[in-house]
Tab-separated table of C-alpha atoms and ligand atoms in Angstrom:
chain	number	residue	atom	x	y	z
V	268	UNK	CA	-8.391	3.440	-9.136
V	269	UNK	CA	-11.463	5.352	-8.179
V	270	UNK	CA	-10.781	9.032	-9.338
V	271	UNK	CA	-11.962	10.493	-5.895
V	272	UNK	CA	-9.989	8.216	-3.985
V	273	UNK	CA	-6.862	9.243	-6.057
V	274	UNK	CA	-7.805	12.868	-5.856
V	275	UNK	CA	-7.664	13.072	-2.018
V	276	UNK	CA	-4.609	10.952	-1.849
V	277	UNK	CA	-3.030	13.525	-4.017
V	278	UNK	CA	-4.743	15.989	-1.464
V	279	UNK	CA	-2.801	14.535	1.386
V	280	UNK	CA	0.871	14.384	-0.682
V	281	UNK	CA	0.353	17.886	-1.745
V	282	UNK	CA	-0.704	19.260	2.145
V	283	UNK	CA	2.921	17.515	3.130
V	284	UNK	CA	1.571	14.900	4.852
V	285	UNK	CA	3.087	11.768	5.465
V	286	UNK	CA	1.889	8.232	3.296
V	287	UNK	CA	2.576	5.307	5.897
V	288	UNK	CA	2.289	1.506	5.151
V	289	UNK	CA	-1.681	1.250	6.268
V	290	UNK	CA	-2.499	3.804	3.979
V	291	UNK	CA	-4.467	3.307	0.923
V	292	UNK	CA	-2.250	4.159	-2.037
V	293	UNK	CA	-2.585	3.681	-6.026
V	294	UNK	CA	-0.489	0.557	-7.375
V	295	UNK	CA	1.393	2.882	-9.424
V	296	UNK	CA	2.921	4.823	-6.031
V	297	UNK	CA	3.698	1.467	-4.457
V	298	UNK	CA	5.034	0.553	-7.473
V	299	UNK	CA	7.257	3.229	-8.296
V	300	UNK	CA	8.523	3.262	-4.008
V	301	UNK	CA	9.720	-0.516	-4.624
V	302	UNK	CA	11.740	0.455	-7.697
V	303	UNK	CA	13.436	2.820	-6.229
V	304	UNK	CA	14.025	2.315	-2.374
V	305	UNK	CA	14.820	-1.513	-4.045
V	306	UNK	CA	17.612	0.045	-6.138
V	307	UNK	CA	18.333	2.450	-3.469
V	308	UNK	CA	18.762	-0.356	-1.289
V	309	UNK	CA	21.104	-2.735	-3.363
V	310	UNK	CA	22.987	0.791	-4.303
V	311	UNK	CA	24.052	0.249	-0.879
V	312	UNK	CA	25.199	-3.182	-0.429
V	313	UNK	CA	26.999	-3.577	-3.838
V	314	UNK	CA	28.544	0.145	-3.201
V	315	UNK	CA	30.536	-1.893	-0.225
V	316	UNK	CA	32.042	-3.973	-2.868
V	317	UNK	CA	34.521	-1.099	-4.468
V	318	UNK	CA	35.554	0.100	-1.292
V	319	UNK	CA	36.147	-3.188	0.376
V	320	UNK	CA	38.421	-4.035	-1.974
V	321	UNK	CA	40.586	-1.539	-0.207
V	322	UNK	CA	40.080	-2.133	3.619
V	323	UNK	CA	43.446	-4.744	3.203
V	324	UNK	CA	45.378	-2.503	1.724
V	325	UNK	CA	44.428	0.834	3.824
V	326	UNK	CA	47.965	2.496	4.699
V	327	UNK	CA	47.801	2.643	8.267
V	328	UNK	CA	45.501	1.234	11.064
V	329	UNK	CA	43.676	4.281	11.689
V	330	UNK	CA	42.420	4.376	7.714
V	331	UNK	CA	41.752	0.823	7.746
V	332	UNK	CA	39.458	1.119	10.911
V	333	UNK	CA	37.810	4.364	9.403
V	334	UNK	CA	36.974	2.202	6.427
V	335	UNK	CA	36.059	-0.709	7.685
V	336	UNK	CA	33.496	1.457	9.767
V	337	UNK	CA	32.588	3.294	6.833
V	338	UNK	CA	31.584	-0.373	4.682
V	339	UNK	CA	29.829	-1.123	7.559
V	340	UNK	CA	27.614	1.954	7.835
V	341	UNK	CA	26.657	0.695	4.133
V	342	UNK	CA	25.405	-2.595	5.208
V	343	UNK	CA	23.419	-0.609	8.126
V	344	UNK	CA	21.745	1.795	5.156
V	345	UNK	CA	20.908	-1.082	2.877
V	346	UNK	CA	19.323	-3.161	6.273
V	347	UNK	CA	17.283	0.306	6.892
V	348	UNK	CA	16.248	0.477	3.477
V	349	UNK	CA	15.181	-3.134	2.570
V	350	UNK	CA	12.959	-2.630	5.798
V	351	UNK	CA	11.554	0.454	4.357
V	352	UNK	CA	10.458	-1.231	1.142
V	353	UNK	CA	9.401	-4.463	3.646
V	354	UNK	CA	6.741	-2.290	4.845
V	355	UNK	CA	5.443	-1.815	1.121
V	356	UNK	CA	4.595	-5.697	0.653
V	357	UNK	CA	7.662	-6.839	-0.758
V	358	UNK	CA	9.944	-9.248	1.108
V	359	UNK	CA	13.590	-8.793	1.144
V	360	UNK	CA	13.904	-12.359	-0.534
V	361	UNK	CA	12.462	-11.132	-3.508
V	362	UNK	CA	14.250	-8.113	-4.355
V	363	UNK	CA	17.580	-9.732	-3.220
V	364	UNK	CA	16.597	-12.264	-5.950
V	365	UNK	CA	15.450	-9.649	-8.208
V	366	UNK	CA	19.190	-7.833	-7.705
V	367	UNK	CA	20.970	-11.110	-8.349
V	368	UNK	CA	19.347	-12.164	-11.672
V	369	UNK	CA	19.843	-8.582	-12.631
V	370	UNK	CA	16.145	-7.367	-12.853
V	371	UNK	CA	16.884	-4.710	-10.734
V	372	UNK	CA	19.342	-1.937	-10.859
V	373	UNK	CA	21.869	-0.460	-8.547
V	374	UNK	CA	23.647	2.885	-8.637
V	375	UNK	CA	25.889	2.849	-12.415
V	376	UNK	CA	28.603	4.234	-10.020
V	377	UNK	CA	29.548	1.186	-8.200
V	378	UNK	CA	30.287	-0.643	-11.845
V	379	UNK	CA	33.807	1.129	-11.835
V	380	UNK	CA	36.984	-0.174	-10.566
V	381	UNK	CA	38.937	1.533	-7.181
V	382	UNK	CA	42.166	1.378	-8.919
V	383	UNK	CA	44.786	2.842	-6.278
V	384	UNK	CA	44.176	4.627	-2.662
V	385	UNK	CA	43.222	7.688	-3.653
V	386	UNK	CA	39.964	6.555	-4.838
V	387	UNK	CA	38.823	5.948	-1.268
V	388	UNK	CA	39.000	9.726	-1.028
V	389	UNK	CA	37.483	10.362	-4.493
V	390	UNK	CA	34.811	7.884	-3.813
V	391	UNK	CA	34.016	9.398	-0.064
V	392	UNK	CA	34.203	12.691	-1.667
V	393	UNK	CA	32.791	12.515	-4.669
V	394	UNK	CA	30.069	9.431	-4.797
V	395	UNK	CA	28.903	10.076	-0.619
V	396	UNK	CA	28.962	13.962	-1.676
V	397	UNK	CA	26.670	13.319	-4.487
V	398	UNK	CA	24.958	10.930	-2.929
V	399	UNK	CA	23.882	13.147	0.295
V	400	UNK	CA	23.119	15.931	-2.306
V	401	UNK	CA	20.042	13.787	-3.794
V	402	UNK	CA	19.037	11.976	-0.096
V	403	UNK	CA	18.720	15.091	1.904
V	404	UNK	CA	15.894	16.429	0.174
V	405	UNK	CA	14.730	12.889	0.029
V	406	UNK	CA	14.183	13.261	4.422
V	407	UNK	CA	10.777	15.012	3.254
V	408	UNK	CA	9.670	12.372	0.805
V	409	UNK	CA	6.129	11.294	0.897
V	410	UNK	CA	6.469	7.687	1.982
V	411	UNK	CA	7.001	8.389	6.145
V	412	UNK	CA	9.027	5.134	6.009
V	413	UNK	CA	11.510	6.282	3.731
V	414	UNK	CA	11.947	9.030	4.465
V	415	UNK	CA	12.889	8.293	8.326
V	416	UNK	CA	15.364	5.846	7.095
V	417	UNK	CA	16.990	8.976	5.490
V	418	UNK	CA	17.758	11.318	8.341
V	419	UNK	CA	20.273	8.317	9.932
V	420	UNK	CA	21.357	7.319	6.509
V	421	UNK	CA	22.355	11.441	5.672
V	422	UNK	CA	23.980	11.885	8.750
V	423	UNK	CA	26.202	9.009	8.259
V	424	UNK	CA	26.644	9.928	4.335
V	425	UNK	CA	28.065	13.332	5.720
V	426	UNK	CA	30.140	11.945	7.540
V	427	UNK	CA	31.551	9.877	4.909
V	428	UNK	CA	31.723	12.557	2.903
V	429	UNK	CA	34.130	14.286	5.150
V	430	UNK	CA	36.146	11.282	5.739
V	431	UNK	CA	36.910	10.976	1.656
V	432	UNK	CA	37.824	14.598	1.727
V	433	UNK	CA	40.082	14.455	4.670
V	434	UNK	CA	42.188	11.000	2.645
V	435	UNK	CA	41.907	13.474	-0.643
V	436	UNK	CA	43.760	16.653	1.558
V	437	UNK	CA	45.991	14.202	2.804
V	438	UNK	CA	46.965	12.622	-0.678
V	439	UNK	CA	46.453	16.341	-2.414
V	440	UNK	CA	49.097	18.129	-0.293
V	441	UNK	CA	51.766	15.103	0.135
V	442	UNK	CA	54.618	14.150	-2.784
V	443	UNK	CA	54.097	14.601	-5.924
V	444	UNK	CA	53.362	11.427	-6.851
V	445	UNK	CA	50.610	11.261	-4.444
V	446	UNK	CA	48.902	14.677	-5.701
V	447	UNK	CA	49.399	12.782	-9.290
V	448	UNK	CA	47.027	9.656	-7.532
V	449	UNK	CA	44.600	12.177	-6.500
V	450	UNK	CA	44.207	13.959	-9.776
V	451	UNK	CA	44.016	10.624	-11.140
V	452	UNK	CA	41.357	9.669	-9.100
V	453	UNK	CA	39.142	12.701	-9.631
V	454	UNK	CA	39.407	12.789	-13.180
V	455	UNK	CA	38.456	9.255	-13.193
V	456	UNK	CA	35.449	9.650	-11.011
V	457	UNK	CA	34.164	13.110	-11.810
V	458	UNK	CA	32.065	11.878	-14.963
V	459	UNK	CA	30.542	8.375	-13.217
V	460	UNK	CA	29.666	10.779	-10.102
V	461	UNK	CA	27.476	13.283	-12.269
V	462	UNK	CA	25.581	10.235	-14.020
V	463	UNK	CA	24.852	9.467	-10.517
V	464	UNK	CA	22.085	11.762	-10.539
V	465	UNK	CA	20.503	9.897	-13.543
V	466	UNK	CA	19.702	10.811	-16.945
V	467	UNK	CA	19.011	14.414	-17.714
V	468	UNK	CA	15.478	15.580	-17.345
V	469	UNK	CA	14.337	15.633	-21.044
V	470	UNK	CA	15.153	11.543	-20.575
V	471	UNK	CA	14.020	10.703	-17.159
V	472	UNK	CA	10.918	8.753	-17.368
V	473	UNK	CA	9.682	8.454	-13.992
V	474	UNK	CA	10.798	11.935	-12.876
V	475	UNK	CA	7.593	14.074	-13.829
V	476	UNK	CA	5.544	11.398	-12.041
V	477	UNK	CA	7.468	10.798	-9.394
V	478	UNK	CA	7.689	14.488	-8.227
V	479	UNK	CA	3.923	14.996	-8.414
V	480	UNK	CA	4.254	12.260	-5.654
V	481	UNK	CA	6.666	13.349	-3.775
V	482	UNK	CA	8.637	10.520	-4.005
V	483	UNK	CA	11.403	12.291	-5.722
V	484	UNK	CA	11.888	16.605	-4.080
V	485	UNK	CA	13.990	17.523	-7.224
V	486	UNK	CA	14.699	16.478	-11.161
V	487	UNK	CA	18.071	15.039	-11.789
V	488	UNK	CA	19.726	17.886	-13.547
V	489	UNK	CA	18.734	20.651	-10.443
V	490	UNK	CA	20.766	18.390	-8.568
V	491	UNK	CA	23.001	17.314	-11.115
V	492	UNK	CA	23.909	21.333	-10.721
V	493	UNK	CA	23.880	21.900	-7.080
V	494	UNK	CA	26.693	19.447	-7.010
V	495	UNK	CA	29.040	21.061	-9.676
V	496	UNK	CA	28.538	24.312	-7.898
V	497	UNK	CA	29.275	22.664	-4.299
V	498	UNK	CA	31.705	20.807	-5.255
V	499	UNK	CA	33.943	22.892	-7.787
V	500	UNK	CA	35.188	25.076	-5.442
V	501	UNK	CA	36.420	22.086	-3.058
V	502	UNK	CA	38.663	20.930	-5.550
V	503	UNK	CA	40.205	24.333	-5.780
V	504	UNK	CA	41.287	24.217	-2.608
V	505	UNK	CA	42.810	21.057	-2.955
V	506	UNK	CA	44.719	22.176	-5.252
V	507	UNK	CA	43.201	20.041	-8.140
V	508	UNK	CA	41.567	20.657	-11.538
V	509	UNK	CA	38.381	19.306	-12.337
V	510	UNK	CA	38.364	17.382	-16.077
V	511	UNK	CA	35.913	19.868	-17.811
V	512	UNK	CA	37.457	22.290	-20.299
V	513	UNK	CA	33.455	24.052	-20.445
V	514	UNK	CA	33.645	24.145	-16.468
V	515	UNK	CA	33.074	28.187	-15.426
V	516	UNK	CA	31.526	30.370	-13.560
V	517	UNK	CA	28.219	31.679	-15.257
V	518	UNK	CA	27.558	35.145	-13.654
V	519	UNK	CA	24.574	35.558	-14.772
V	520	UNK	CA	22.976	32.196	-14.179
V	521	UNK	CA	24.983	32.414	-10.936
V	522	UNK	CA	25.859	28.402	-11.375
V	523	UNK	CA	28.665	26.871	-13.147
V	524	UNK	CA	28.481	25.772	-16.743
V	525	UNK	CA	29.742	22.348	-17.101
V	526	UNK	CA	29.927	19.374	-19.443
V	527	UNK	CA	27.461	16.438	-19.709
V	528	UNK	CA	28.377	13.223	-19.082
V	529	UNK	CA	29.029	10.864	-22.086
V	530	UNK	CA	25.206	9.663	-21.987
V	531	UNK	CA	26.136	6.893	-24.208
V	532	UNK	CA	28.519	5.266	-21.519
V	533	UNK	CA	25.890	5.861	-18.827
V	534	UNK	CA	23.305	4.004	-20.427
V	535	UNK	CA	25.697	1.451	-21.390
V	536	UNK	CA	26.521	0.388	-17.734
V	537	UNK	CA	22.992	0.402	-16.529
V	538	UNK	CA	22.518	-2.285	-19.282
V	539	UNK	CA	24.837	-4.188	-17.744
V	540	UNK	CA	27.971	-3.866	-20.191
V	541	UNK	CA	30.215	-1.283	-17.401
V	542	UNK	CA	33.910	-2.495	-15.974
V	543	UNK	CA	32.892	-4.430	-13.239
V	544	UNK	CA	29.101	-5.078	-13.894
V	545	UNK	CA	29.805	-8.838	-14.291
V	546	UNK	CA	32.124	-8.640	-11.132
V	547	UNK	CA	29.824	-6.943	-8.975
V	548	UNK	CA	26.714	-9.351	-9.944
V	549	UNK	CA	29.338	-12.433	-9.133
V	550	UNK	CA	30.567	-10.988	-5.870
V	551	UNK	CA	27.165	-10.978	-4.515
V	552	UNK	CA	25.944	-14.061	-6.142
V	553	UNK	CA	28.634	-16.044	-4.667
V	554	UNK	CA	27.745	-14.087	-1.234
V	555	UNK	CA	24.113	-15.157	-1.167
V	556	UNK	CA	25.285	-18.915	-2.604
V	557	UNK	CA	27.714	-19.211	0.165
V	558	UNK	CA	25.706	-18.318	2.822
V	559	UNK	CA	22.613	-20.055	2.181
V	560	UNK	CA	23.476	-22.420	5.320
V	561	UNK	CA	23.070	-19.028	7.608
V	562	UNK	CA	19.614	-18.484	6.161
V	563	UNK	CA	18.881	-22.263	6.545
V	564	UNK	CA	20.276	-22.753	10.058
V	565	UNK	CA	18.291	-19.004	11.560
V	566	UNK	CA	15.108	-20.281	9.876
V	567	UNK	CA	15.623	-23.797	11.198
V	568	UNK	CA	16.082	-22.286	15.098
V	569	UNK	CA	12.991	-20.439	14.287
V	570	UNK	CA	10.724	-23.187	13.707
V	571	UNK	CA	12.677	-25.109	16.716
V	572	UNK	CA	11.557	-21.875	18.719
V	573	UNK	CA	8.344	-21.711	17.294
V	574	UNK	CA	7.059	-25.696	17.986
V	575	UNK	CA	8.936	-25.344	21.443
V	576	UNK	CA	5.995	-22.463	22.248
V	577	UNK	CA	3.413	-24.230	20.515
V	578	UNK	CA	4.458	-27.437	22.820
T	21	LIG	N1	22.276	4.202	-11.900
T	21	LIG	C1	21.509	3.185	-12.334
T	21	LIG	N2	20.287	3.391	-12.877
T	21	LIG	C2	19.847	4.664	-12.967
T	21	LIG	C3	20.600	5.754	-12.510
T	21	LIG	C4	21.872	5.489	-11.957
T	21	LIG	N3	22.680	6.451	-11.527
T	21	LIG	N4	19.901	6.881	-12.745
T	21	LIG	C5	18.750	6.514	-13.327
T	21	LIG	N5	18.719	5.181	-13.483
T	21	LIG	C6	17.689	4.398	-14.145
T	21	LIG	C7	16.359	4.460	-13.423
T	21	LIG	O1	16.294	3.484	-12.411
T	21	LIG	C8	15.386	4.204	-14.549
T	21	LIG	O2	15.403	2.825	-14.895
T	21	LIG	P1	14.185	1.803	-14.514
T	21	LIG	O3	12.929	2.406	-15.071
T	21	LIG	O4	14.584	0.515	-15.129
T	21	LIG	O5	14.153	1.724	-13.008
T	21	LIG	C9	16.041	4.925	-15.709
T	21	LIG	O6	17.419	4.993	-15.403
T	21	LIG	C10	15.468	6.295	-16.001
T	21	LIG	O7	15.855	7.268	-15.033
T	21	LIG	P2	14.830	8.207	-14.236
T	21	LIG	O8	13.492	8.231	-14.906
T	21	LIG	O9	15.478	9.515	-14.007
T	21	LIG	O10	14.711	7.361	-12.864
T	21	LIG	P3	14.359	7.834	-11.392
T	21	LIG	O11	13.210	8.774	-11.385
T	21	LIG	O12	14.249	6.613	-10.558
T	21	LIG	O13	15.649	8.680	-10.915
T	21	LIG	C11	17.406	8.453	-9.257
T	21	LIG	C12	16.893	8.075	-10.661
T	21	LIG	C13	17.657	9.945	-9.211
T	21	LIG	C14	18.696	7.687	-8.986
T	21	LIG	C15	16.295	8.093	-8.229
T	21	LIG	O14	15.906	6.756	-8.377
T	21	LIG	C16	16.688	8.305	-6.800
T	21	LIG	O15	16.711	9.422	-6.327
T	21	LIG	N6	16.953	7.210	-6.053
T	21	LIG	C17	17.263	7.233	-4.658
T	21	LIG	C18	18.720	7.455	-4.401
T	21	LIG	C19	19.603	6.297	-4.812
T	21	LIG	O16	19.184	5.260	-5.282
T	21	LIG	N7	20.894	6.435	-4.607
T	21	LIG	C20	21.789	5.349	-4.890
T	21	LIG	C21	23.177	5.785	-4.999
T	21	LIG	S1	23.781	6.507	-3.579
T	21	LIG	C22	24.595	5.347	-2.619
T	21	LIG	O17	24.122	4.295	-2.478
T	21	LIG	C23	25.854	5.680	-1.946
């Protein structure tokens, strides 16, 4: 890249302006918007996978329809964000292809099982909660496509977020045994939410780049942090105890001290090797496989519609 050209494209990112598709841009900004509104994206659709294993087995109509809305709002983000990445030169095709034979990555959260009800409220509460926590800030990302695909997506996410909380009150202040499914399900899903965030800074490659860009607003531990301290007080008022023996209240950082993450495990399931990695992959294999006549019978009425014009 020509060194002026990159110097006033830098000019632009760093006077807030917005990058859109027409713009000249270095490969390495493309590049690096592909990777991650592609795993963004697929975060998405295979995140409807744990959670639709539930929608049968909701407890009553009204949490059945409240999920089934809530897998659907899913689908919507991934549609949004596949056509944010479209507009990059990349067709949805090719990173659907590039999800299925595992070449790119989705969210490490979505690689563990929902195990009883109570996860719907952990996972609405504690996977939408951290997941809003790193998308807000990413409404004033660089790329102006992206980023409007994030003020519908976070007002959605919020709303999920509230939705896991309100199962988690429900389950937190009923019998026993169901306060016992909601401890379950937090300790269970307190560790896999914080790796959600990503590796911590001194090991996140693409972070010093990608904030010079603007393509990511904050490093993964800032967030990592805002969550703890957002979120540790919400599970005092349910009434439950978050797994961390380390967690308290540092006065004089005025943030809560807390325990990594076993970084070990977390770069274990991002290699594949997680509870349900091999699940997940099959689930949407056997998705794309089995609807390959969909694909084939829209294009088909295309090209019907197409010669019909040309005729
Ligand atoms: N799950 C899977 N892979 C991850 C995760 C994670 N939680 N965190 C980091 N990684 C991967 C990165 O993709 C990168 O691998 P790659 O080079 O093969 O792509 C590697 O670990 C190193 O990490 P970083 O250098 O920190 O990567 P990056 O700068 O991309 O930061 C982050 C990761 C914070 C997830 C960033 O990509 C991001 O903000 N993405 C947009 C939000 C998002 O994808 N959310 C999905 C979950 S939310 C939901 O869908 C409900």
């Amino acid at each position: 890249d020509d060194p002026a050209q990159l110097a006033a494209f830098q000019a632009r990112i760093d006077a807030d302006e917005k990058i859109e598709p027409k713009d000249w841009m270095p490969e390495g900004y493309r590049k690096t918007l592909i990777r991650q509104i592609g795993q963004h994206a697929h975060s998405e659709i295979v995140g409807q996978l744990p959670e639709g294993n539930w929608i049968t087995r909701a407890p009553t109509l009204e949490r059945k329809a409240i999920l089934l809305a809530k897998v659907q709002d899913e689908a919507g983000h991934g549609l949004y964000l596949y056509c944010a990445a479209e507009t990059l030169g990349v067709s949805r095709d090719e990173l659907t292809e590039m999800l299925l034979d595992g070449r790119m990555k989705y969210s490490s959260i979505f690689n563990y099982p929902t195990l009883t009800w109570a996860d719907m409220g952990a996972v609405g509460w504690l996977v939408d909660g951290a997941a809003i926590m790193n998308q807000v800030p990413l409404q004033r990302t660089s790329y102006g496509p992206y980023a409007r695909a994030m003020v519908r997506i976070c007002k959605e996410e919020s709303f999920h977020q509230r939705q896991g909380y309100a199962v988690m009150m429900k389950m937190a202040q009923g019998t026993p045994a169901q306060k016992r499914m909601a401890q379950d399900a937090l300790n269970r899903m307190w560790y896999p939410s914080l790796m959600m965030f990503g590796p911590s800074d001194k090991d996140s490659v693409h972070s010093a780049q990608s904030m010079a860009w603007k393509i990511k607003m904050n490093t993964n531990d800032e967030l990592r942090q805002k969550f703890v301290d957002q979120t540790v007080p919400q599970a005092e008022y349910l009434g439950l105890t978050v797994p961390d023996e380390n967690l308290r209240w540092n006065e004089e950082r005025g943030h809560y001290d807390f325990s990594e993450p076993d970084w070990s495990e977390f770069f274990d399931v991002i290699q594949g090797n997680g509870p349900c990695n091999v699940d997940r992959l099959e689930a949407r294999n056997k998705a794309w496989d089995d609807n390959a006549w969909v694909r084939e019978g829209l294009l088909a009425h295309g090209r019907k519609k197409q010669q019909a014009k040309v005729a």
